[in-house]
Short mmCIF file of C-alpha atoms (C1' of nucleotides) and ligand atoms in Angstrom, two decimals:
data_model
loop_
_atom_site.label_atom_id
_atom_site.label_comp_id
_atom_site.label_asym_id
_atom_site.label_seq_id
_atom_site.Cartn_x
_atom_site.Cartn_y
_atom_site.Cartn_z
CA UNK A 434 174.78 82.65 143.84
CA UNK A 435 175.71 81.77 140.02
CA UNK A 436 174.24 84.28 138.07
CA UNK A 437 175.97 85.03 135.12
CA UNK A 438 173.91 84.68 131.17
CA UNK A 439 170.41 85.37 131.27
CA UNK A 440 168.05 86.93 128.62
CA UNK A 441 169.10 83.80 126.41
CA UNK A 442 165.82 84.89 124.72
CA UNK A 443 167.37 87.37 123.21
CA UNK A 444 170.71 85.56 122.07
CA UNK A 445 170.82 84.71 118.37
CA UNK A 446 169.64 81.00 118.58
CA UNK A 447 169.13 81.46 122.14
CA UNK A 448 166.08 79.06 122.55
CA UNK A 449 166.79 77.77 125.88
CA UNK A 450 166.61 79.23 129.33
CA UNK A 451 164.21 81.95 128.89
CA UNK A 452 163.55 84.15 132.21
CA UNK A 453 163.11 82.23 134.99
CA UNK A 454 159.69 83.28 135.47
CA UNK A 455 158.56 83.00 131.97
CA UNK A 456 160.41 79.40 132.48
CA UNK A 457 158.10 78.71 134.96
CA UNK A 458 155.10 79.51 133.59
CA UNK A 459 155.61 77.36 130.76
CA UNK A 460 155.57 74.44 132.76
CA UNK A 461 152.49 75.95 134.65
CA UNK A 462 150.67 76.13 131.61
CA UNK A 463 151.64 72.54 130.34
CA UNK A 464 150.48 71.19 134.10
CA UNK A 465 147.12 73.53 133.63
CA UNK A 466 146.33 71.37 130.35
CA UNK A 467 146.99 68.08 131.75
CA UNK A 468 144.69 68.53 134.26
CA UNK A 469 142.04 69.04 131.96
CA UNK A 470 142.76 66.98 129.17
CA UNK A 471 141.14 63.95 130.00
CA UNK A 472 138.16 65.21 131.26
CA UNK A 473 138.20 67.01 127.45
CA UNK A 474 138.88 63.30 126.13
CA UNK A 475 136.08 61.33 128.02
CA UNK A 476 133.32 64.52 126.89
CA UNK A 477 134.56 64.35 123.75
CA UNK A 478 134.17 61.00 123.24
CA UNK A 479 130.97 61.07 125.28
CA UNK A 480 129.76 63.75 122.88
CA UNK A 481 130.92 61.05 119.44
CA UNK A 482 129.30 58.27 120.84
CA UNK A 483 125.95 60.07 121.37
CA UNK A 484 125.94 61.87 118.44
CA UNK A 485 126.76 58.39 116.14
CA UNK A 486 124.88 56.08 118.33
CA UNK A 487 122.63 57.60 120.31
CA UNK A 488 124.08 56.43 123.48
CA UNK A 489 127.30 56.41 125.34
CA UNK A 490 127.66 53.34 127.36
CA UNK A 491 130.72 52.44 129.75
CA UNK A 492 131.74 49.24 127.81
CA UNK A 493 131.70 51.45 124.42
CA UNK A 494 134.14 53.95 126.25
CA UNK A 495 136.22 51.63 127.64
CA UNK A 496 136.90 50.18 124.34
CA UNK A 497 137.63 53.15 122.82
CA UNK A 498 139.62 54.40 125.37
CA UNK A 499 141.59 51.21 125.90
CA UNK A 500 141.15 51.31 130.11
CA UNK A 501 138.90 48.93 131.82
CA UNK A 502 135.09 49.32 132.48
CA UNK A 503 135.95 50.49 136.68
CA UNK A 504 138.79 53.17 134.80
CA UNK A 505 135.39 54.42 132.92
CA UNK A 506 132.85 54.13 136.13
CA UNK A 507 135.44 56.16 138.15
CA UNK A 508 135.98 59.02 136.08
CA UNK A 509 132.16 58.93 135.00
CA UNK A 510 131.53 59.50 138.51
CA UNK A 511 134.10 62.23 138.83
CA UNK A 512 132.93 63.91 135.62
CA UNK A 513 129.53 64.02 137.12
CA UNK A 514 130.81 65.63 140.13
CA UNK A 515 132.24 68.49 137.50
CA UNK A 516 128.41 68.53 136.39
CA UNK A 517 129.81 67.66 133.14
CA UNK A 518 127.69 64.50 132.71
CA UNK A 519 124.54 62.60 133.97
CA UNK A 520 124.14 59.32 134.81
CA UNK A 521 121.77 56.73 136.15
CA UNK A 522 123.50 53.50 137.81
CA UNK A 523 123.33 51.01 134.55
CA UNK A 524 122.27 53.41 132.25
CA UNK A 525 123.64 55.27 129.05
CA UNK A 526 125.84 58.23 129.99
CA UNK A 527 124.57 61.68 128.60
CA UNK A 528 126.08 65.27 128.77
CA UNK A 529 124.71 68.22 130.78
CA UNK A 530 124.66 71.79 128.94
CA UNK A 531 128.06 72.23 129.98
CA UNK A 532 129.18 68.94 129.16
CA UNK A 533 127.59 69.93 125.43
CA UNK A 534 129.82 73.04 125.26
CA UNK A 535 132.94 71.41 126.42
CA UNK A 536 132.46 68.06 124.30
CA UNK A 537 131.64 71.07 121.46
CA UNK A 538 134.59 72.86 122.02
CA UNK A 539 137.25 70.03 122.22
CA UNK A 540 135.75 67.82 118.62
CA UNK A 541 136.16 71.80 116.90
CA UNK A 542 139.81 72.26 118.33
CA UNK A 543 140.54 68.33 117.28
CA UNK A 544 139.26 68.61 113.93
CA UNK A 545 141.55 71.73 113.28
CA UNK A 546 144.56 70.07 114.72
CA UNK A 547 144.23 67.24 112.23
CA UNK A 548 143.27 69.14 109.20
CA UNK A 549 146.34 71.01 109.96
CA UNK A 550 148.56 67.90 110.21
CA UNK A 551 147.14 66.41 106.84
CA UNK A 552 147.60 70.07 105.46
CA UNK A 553 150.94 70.18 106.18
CA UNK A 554 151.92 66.39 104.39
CA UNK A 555 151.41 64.17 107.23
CA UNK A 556 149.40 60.59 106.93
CA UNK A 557 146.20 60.34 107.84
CA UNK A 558 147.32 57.73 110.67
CA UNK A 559 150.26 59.55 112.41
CA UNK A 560 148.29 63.29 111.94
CA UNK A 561 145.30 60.66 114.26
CA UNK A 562 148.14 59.85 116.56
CA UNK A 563 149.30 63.43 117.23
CA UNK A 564 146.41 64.90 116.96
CA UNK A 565 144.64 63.37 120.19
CA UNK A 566 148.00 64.77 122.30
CA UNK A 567 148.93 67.85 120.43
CA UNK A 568 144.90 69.06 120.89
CA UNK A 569 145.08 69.76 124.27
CA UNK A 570 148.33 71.81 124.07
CA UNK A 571 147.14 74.04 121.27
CA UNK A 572 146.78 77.67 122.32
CA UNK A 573 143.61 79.81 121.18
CA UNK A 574 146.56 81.56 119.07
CA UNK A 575 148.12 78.61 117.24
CA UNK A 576 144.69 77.25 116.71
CA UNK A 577 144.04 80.26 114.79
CA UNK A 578 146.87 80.23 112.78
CA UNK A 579 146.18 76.30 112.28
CA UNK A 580 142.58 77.69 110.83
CA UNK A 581 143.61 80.55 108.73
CA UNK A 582 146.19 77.99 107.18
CA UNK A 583 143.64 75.52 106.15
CA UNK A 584 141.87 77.85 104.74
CA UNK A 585 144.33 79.30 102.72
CA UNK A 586 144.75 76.13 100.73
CA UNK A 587 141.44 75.96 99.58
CA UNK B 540 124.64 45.28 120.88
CA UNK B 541 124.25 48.35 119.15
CA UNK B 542 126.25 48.40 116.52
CA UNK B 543 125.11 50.62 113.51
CA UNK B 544 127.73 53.47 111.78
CA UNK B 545 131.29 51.92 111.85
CA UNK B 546 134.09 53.09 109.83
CA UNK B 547 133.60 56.78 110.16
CA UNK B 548 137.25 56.82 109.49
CA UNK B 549 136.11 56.11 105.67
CA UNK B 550 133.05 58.54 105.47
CA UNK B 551 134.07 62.54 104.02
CA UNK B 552 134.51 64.52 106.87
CA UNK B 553 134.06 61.68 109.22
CA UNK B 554 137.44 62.53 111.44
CA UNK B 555 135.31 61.29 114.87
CA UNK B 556 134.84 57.93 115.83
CA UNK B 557 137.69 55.72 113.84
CA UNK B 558 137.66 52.08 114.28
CA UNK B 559 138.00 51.01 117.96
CA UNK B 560 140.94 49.44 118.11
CA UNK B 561 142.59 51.91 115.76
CA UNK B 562 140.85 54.50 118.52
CA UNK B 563 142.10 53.06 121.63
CA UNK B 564 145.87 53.02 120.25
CA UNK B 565 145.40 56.85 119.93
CA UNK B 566 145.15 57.30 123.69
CA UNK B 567 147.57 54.52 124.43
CA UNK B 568 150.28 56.86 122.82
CA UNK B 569 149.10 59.72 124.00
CA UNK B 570 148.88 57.96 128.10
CA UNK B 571 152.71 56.79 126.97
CA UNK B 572 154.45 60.22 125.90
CA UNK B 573 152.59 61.03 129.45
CA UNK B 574 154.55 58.76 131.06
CA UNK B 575 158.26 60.05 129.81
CA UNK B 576 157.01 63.78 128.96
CA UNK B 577 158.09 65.17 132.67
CA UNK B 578 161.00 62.73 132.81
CA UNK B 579 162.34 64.66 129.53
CA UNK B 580 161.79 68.19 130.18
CA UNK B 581 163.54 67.73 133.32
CA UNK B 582 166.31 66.16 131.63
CA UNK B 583 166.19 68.58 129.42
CA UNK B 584 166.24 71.24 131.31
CA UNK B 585 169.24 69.75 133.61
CA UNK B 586 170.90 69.68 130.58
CA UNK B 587 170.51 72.93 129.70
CA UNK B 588 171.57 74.37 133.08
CA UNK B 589 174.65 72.41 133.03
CA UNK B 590 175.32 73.95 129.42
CA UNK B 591 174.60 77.79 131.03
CA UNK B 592 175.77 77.37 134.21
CA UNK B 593 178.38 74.68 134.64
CA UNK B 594 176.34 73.04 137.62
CA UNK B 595 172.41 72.14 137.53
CA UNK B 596 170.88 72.73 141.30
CA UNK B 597 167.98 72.03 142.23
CA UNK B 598 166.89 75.89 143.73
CA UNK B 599 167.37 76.65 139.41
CA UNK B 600 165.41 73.36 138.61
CA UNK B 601 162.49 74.19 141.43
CA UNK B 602 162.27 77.78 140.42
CA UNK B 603 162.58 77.47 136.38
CA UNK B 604 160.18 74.27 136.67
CA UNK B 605 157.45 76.19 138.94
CA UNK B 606 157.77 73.30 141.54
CA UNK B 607 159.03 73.05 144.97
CA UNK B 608 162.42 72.18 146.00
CA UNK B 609 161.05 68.92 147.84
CA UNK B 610 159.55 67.76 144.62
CA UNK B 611 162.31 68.58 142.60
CA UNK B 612 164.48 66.07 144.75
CA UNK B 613 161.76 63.21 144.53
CA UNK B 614 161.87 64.12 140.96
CA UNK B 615 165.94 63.71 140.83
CA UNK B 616 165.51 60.39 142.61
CA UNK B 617 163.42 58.81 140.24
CA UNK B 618 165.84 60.03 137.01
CA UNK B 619 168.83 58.85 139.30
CA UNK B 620 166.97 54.84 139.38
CA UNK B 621 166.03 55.43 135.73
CA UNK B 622 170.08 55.78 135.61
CA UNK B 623 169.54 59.43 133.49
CA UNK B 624 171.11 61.14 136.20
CA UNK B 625 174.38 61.12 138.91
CA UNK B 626 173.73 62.90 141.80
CA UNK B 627 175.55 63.42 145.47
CA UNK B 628 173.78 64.47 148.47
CA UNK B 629 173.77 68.42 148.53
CA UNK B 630 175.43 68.66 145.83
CA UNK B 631 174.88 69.68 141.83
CA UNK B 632 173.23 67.03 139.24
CA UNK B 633 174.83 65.23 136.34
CA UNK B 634 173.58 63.68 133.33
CA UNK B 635 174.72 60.74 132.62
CA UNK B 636 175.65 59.31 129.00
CA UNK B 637 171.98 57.91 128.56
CA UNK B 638 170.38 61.16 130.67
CA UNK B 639 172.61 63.44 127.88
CA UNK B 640 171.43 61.32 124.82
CA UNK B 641 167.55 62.05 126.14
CA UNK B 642 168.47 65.75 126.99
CA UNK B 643 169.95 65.69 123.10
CA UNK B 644 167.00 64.30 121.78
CA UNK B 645 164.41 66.42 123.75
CA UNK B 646 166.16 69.44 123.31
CA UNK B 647 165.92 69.17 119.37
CA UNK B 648 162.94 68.21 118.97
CA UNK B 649 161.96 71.21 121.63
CA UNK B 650 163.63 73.69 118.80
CA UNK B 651 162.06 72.54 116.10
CA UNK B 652 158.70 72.53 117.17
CA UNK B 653 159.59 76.40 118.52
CA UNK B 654 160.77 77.23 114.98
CA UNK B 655 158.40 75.92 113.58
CA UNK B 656 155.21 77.58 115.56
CA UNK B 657 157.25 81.17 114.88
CA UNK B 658 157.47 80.11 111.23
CA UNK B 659 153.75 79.69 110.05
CA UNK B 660 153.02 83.00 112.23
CA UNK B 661 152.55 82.41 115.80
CA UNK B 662 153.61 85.02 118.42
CA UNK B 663 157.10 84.22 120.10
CA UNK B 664 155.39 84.27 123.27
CA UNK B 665 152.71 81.79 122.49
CA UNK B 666 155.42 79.39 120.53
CA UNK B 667 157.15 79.09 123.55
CA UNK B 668 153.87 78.15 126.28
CA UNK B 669 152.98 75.93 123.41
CA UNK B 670 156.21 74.40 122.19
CA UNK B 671 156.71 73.39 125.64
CA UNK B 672 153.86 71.14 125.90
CA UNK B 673 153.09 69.90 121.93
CA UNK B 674 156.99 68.91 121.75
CA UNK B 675 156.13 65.82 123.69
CA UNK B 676 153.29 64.59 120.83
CA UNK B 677 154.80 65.14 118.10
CA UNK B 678 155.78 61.86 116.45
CA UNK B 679 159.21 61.33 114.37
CA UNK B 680 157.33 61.79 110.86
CA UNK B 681 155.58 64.93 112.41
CA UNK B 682 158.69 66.24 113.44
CA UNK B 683 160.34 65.61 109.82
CA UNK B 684 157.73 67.61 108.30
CA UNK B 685 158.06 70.78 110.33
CA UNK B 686 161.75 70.25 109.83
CA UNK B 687 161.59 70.15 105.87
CA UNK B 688 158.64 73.46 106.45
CA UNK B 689 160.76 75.64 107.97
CA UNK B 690 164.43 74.88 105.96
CA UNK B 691 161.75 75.87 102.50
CA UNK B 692 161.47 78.94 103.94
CA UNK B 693 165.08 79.91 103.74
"C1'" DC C 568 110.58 31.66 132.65
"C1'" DG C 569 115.14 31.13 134.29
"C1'" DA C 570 120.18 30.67 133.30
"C1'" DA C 571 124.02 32.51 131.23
"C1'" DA C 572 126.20 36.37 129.48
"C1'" DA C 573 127.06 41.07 129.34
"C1'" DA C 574 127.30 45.36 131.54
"C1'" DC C 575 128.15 47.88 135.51
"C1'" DT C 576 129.72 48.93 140.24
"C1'" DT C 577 132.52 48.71 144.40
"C1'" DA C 578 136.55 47.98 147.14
"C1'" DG C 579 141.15 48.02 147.57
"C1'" DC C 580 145.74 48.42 145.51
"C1'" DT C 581 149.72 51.00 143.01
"C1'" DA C 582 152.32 54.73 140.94
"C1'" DA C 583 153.11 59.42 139.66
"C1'" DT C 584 153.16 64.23 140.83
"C1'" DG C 585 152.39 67.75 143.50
"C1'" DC C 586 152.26 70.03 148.34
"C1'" DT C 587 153.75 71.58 153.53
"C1'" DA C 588 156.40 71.23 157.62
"C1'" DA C 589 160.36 69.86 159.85
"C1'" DT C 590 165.04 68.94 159.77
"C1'" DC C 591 169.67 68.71 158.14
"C1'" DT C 592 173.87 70.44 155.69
"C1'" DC C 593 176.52 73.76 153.55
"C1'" DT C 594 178.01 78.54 152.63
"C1'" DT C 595 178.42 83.25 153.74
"C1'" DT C 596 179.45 86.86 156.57
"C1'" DA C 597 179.67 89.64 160.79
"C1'" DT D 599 184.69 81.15 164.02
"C1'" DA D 600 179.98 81.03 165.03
"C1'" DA D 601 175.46 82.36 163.61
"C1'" DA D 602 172.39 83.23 159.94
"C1'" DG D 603 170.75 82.21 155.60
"C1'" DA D 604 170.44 79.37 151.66
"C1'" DG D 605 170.00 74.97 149.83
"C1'" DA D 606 168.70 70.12 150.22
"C1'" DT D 607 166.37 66.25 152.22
"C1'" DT D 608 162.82 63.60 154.60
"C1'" DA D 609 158.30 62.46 156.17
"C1'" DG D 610 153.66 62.58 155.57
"C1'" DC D 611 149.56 63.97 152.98
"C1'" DA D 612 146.34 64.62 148.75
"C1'" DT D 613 144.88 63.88 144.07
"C1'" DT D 614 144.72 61.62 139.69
"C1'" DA D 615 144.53 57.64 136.89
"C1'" DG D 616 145.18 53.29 136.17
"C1'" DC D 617 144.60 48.15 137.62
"C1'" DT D 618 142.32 43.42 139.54
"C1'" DA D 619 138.97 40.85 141.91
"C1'" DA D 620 134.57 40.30 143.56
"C1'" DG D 621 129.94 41.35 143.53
"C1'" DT D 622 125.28 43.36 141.33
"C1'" DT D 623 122.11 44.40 137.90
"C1'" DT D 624 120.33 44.05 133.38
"C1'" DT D 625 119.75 41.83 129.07
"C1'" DT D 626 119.61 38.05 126.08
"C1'" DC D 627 118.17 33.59 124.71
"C1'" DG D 628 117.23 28.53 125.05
MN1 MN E 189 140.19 64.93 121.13
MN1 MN E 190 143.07 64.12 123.18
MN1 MN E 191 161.45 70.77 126.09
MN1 MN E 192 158.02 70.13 127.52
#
DNA sequence: CGAAAAACTTAGCTAATGCTAATCTCTTTA
DNA sequence: TAAAGAGATTAGCATTAGCTAAGTTTTTCG
């Protein structure tokens, strides 16, 4: 029945071990955005490809996303399922409405992550790196903050 | 074959679309801190209950980390063959020298990235959901630069 | 046109991460 | 000390995300 310090929160310096529940939902939160952030990676790069080519086509996305062309077909089919995407069997891949807004949603959030990175003195290729993880971890908050920071600079 | 607007990396505002291979790298690192992002925060957080509590069970671990108890003891299998952790039947979990090193690491680079969020203005709430997911992207040179932003502020 | 090449799909496999239900072991307490 | 309760494990299932190998369809080109 070890219960002894809790409210580390409130320590000075006390980082770790918030309440248990809090705890929790941390990790609830993190394992909410990795559920979604692939599906925001494949849209999003959907969205880029259409937008600088005109087409999105399997080989082109598996390329870019370093898998192999039955990775792409598979989650192509499951993104259709989510009515994010429509697709004819050997035919360019477009977005639905939805698949718009999302694809929308994600590029804004990306580009703010990495103008913040560059803002705050990191190198064009590591702020790329990070950027592509850190995007989908970003809360509504912190992205915010990210923007209002940019803009101060100017 | 289309191939048309390349190098978008190069054109002003052109943050989509970088060069392919430059492109696919970006989600190999991101699939790779995938791979070892649940392996730390357990670790992690092992580490910190052995710090708090003398002993890290796995009731704390399931209820801190949102999971069930069942998957908490998979989990402790699979850090026990990655030889991170030392661990009797029914009985509390250890770290051992390698598991403490990565509970070291993590934990560090968990702090800074908390600091950091709280020092350009986010809400300690919403440092803490995010912290506990960005922490895992944030590269080394990333990591140096929120370190050197938040000791300027002193 | 008709072959060869490129693009795409399908089937079947693996690994990781979660779950529930059932069982086993340990600890507490009446 | 024996039952009850708490903690831990095991077995079996589902989903996600990747892979290879084998086939199909479409496109390109001699
Ligand atoms: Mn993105
Ligand atoms: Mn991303
Ligand atoms: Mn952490
Ligand atoms: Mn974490």
């Amino acid at each position: 029945m070890r219960r002894s310090n809790d409210d580390a929160a409130s320590e000075p310096g006390g980082d770790l071990l918030p309440d248990a529940a809090d705890h929790a939902r941390q990790y609830a939160s993190v394992r909410r955005a990795h559920e979604t952030e692939l599906i925001e990676d494949y849209v999003e790069l959907i969205g880029d490809l259409l937008a600088a080519e005109g087409e999105a086509r399997a080989v082109d996305i598996a390329r870019r996303m370093g898998v192999r062309q039955a990775t792409v077909t598979k989650m192509v089919g499951r993104l259709s399922e989510l009515g994010l995407v429509k697709s004819l069997p050997y035919r360019s891949i477009f977005l639905t409405d939805q698949g718009q807004a999302v694809a929308e949603r994600s590029r804004k959030r990306h580009v703010v992550v990495l103008q913040f990175l560059r803002a705050i003195g990191v190198s064009d290729a590591t702020a790329r790196i990070d950027a592509e993880g850190l995007e989908h971890h970003v809360s509504d908050e912190t992205l915010e903050v990210m923007r209002r920071f940019i803009a101060d600079l100017q």
